[in-house]
Short mmCIF file of C-alpha atoms in Angstrom, two decimals:
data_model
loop_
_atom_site.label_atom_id
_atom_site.label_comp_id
_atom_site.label_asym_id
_atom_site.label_seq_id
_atom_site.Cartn_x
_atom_site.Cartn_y
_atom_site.Cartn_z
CA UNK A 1 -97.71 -55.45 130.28
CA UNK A 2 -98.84 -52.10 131.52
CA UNK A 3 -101.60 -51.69 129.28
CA UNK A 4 -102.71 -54.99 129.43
CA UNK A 5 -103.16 -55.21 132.92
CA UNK A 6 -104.83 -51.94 132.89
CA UNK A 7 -107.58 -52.84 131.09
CA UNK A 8 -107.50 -56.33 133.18
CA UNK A 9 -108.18 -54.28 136.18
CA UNK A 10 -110.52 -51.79 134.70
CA UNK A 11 -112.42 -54.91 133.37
CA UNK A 12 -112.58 -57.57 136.36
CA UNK A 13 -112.25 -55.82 139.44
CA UNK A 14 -115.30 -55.65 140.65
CA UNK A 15 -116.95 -53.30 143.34
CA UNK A 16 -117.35 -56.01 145.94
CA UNK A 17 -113.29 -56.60 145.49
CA UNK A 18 -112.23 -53.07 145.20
CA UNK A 19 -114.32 -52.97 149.12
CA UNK A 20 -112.17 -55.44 150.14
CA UNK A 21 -108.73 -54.17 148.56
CA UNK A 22 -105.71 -53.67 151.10
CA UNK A 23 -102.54 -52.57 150.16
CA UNK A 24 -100.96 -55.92 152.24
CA UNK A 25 -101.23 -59.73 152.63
CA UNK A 26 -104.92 -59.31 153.47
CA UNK A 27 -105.80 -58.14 150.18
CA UNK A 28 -105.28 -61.43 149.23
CA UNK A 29 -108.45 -63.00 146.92
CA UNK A 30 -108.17 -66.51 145.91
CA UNK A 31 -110.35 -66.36 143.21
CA UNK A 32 -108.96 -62.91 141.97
CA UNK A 33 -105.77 -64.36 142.42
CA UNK A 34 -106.55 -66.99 140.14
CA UNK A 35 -108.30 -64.52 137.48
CA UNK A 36 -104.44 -62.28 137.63
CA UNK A 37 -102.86 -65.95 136.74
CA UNK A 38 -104.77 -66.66 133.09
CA UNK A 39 -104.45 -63.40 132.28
CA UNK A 40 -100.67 -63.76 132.69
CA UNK A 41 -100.64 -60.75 135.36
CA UNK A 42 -98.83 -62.90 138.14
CA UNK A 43 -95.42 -63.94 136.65
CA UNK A 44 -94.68 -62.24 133.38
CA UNK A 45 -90.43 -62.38 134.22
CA UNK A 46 -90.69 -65.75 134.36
CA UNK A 47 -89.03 -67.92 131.61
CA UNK A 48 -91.32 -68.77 128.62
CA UNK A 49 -90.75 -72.35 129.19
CA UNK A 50 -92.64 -71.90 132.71
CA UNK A 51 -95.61 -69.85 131.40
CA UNK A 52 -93.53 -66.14 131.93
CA UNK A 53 -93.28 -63.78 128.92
CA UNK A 54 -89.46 -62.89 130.31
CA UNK A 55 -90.07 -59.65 130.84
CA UNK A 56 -87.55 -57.26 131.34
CA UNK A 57 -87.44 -55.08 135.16
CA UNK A 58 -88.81 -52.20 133.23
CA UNK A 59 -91.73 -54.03 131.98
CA UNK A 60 -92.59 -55.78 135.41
CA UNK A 61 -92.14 -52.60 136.97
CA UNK A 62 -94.88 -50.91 134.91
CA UNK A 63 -96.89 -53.92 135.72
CA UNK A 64 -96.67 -53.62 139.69
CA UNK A 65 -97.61 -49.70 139.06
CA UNK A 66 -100.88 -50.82 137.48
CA UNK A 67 -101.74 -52.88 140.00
CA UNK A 68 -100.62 -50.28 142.79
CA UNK A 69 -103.05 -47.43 140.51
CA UNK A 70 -106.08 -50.30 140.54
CA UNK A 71 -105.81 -50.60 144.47
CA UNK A 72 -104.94 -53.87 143.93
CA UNK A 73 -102.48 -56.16 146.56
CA UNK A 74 -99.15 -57.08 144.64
CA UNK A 75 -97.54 -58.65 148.24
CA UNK A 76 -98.87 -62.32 146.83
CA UNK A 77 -97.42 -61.74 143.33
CA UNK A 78 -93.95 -60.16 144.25
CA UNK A 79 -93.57 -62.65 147.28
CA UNK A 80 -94.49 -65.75 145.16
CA UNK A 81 -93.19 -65.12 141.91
CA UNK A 82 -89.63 -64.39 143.14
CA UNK A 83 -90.00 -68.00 145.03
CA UNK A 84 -91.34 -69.43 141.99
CA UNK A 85 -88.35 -67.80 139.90
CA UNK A 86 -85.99 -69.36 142.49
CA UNK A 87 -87.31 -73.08 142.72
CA UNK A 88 -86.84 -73.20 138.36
CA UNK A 89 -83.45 -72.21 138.75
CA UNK A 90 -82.29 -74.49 141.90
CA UNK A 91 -85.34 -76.87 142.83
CA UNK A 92 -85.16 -80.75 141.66
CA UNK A 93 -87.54 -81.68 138.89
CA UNK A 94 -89.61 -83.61 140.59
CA UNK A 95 -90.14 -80.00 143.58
CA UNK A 96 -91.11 -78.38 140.43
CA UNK A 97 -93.58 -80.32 139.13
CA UNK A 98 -95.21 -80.87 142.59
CA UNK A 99 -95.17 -77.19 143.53
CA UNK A 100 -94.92 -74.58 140.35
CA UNK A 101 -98.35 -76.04 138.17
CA UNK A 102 -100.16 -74.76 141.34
CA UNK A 103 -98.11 -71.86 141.46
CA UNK A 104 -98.66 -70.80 137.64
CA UNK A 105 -102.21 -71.33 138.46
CA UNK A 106 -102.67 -68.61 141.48
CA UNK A 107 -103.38 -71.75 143.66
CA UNK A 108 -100.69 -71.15 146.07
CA UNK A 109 -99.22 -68.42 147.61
CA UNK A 110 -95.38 -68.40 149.08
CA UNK A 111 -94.38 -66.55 152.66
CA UNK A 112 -90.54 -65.88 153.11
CA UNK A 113 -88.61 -67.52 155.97
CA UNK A 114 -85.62 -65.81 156.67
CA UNK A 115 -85.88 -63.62 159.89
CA UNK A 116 -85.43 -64.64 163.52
CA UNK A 117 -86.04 -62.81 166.71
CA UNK A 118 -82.20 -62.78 167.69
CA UNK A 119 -80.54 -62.55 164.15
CA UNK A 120 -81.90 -58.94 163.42
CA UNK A 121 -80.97 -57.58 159.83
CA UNK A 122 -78.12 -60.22 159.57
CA UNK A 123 -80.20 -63.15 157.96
CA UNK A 124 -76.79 -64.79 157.80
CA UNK A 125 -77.20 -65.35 161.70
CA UNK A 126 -80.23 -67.61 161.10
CA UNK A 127 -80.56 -70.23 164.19
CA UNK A 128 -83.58 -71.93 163.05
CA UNK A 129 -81.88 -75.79 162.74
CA UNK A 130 -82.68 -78.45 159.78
CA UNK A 131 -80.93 -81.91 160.97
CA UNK A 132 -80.72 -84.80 158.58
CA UNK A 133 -82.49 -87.76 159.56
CA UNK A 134 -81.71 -90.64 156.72
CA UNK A 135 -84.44 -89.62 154.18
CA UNK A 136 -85.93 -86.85 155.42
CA UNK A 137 -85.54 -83.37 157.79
CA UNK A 138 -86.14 -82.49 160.87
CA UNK A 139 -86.48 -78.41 161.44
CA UNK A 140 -86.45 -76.62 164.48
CA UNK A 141 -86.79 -73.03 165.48
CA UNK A 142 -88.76 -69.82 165.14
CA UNK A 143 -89.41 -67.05 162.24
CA UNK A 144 -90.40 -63.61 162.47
CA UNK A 145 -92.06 -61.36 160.42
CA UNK A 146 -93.73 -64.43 158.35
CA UNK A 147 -95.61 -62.54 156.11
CA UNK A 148 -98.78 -64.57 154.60
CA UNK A 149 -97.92 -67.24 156.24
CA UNK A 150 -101.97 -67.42 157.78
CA UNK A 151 -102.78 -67.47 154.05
CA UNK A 152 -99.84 -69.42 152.32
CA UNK A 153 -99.66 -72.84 151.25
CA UNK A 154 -95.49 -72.70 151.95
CA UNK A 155 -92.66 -71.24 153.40
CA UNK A 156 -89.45 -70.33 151.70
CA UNK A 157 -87.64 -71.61 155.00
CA UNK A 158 -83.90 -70.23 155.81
CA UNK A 159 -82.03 -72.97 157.90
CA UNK A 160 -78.78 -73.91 159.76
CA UNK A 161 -78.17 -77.53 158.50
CA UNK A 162 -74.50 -77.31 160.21
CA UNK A 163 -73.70 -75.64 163.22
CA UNK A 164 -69.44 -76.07 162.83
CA UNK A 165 -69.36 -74.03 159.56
CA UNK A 166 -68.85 -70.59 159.05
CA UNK A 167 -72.11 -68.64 159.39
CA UNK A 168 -72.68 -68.21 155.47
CA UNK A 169 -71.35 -71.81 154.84
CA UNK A 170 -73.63 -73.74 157.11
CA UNK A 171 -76.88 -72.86 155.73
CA UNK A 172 -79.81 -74.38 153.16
CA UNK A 173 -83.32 -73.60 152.25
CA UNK A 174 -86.33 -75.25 152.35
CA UNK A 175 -89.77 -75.07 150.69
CA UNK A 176 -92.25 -76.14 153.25
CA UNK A 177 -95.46 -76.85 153.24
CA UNK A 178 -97.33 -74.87 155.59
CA UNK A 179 -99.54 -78.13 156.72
CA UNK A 180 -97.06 -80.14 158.21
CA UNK A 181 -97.31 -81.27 161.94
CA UNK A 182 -95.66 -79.31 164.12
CA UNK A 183 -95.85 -75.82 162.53
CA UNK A 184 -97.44 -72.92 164.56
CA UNK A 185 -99.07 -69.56 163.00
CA UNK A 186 -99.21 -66.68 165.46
CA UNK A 187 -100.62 -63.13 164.53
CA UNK A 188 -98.39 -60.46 164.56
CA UNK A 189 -100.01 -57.11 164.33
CA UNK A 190 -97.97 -53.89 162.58
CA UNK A 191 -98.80 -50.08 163.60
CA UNK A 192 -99.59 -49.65 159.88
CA UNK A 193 -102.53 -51.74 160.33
CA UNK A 194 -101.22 -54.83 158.59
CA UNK A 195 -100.83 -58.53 159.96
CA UNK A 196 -97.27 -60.18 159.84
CA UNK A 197 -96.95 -63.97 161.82
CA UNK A 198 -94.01 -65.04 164.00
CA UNK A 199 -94.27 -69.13 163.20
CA UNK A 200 -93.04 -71.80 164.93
CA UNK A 201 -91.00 -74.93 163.53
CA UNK A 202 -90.91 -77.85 166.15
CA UNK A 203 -89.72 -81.69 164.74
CA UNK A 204 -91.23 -80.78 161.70
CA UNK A 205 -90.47 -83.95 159.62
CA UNK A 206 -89.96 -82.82 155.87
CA UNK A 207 -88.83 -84.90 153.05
CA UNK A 208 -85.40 -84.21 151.50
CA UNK A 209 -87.33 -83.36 148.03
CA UNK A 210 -88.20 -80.19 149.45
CA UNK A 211 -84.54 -79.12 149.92
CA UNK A 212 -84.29 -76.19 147.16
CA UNK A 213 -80.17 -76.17 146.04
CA UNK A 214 -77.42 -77.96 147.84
CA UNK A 215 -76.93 -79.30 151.62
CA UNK A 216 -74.79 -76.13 152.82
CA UNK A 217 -75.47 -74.16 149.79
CA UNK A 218 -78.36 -72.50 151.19
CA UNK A 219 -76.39 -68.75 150.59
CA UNK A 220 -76.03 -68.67 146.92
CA UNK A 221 -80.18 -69.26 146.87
CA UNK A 222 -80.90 -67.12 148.99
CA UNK A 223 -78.57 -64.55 147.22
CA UNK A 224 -80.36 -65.34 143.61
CA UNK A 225 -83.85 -64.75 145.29
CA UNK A 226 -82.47 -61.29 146.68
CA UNK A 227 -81.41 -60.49 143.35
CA UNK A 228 -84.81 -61.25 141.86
CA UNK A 229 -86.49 -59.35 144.72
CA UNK A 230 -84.36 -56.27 143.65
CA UNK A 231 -84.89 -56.22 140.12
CA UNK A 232 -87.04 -58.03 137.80
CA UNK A 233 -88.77 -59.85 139.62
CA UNK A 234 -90.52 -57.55 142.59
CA UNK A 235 -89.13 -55.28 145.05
CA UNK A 236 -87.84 -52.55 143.31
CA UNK A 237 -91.06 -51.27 141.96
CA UNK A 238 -93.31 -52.17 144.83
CA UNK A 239 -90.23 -50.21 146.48
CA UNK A 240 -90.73 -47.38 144.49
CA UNK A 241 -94.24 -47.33 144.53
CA UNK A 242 -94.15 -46.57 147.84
CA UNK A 243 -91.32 -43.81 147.65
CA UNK A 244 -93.26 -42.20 145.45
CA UNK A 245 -96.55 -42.52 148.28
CA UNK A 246 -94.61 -40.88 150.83
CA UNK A 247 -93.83 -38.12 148.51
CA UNK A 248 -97.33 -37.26 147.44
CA UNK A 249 -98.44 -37.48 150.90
CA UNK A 250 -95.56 -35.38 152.30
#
């Protein structure tokens, strides 16, 4: 993996996208994007059966650190390909084959719902409300800290789909598209010079194929997508890639 992608980079990165690089969301390039995918530089711990390589942490790892040494965004790949690695394991056939084909192909990009404004670091305490309405949802509520979302084709939306249960037992995520009526994008600007979005939900009707596990279940997801994020799948490396930042720059 890490030799491969070194040469990738050494190869195809081009001065006019090595003047654009930034190590955040806004390094985002469609078309670069779309290069990483057929080279098999977005996803490689994905399973075989979904155009991964399974790669083992280490392996994915030394891919993030290649990209990281090239300059090169991995917020896209991280974010996305945990998402991805989520819908194959919970996500009804028919989400997958809607969603993951333009996934696999670095055609869309995934932005992580879980924060609110008054739940904090307890994700658990999510507010943002997803009511049943005979086929379809209705979701209601706000996000912070919605990275990507200005660039992303969905959300991977946290919700409270039932008030009366306990606060881990009343939840259930969403993918959702980022086009749907009644879905607002603000800027949010960091210190560190990057852009994060606070996004607004308001009787935004989804269908109930974009439910990803079960009505209530919405804890155990997230929990396997957390796992991911921590180990093969993203946030460990990009995690230690910056450790290892503050250290030289110390």
């Amino acid at each position: 993996s890490g030799d491969h992608a070194r040469r990738f980079f050494e190869a195809e990165l081009t001065p006019e996208l090595r003047a654009r690089a930034h190590f955040s969301w806004d390094g985002h390039d469609w078309g670069f994007q779309q290069q990483l995918a057929r080279a098999g530089l977005l996803f490689p711990h994905w399973p075989r059966a979904y155009a991964g390589r399974e790669s083992s942490a280490y392996e994915t790892a030394a891919l993030w650190e290649e990209y990281h040494r090239a300059g090169w965004s991995t917020h896209a790949a991280i974010t996305t390909g945990m998402v991805g690695a989520t819908l194959i394991h919970f996500a009804s056939e028919e989400l997958k084959r809607e969603v993951l084909p333009r996934i696999q192909a670095g055609q869309a990009i995934v932005s992580l719902g879980y924060t609110e404004p008054a739940s904090g670091s307890d994700v658990a305490a999510a507010q943002t409300r997803a009511t049943l309405a005979g086929d379809h949802w209705l979701i209601d509520g706000q996000k912070m800290f919605t990275s990507g979302a200005h660039l992303g084709q969905y959300v991977f939306l946290l919700t409270r789909s039932d008030p009366s249960s306990a606060k881990h037992k009343g939840l259930t995520m969403f993918l959702v598209p980022l086009d749907l009526p009644g879905i607002e994008i603000h800027p949010l600007h960091t210190l560190s010079d990057e852009r994060t979005n606070v996004t607004y939900y308001s009787g935004v009707r989804i269908p109930d194929r974009y439910r990803v596990g079960p009505v209530n279940g919405g804890w155990s997801v997230l929990g396997y997508a957390l796992e991911i994020e921590h180990g093969a799948g993203g946030g460990s490396g990009s995690f230690g890639i910056h450790q290892r930042d503050l250290l030289e720059k110390a």
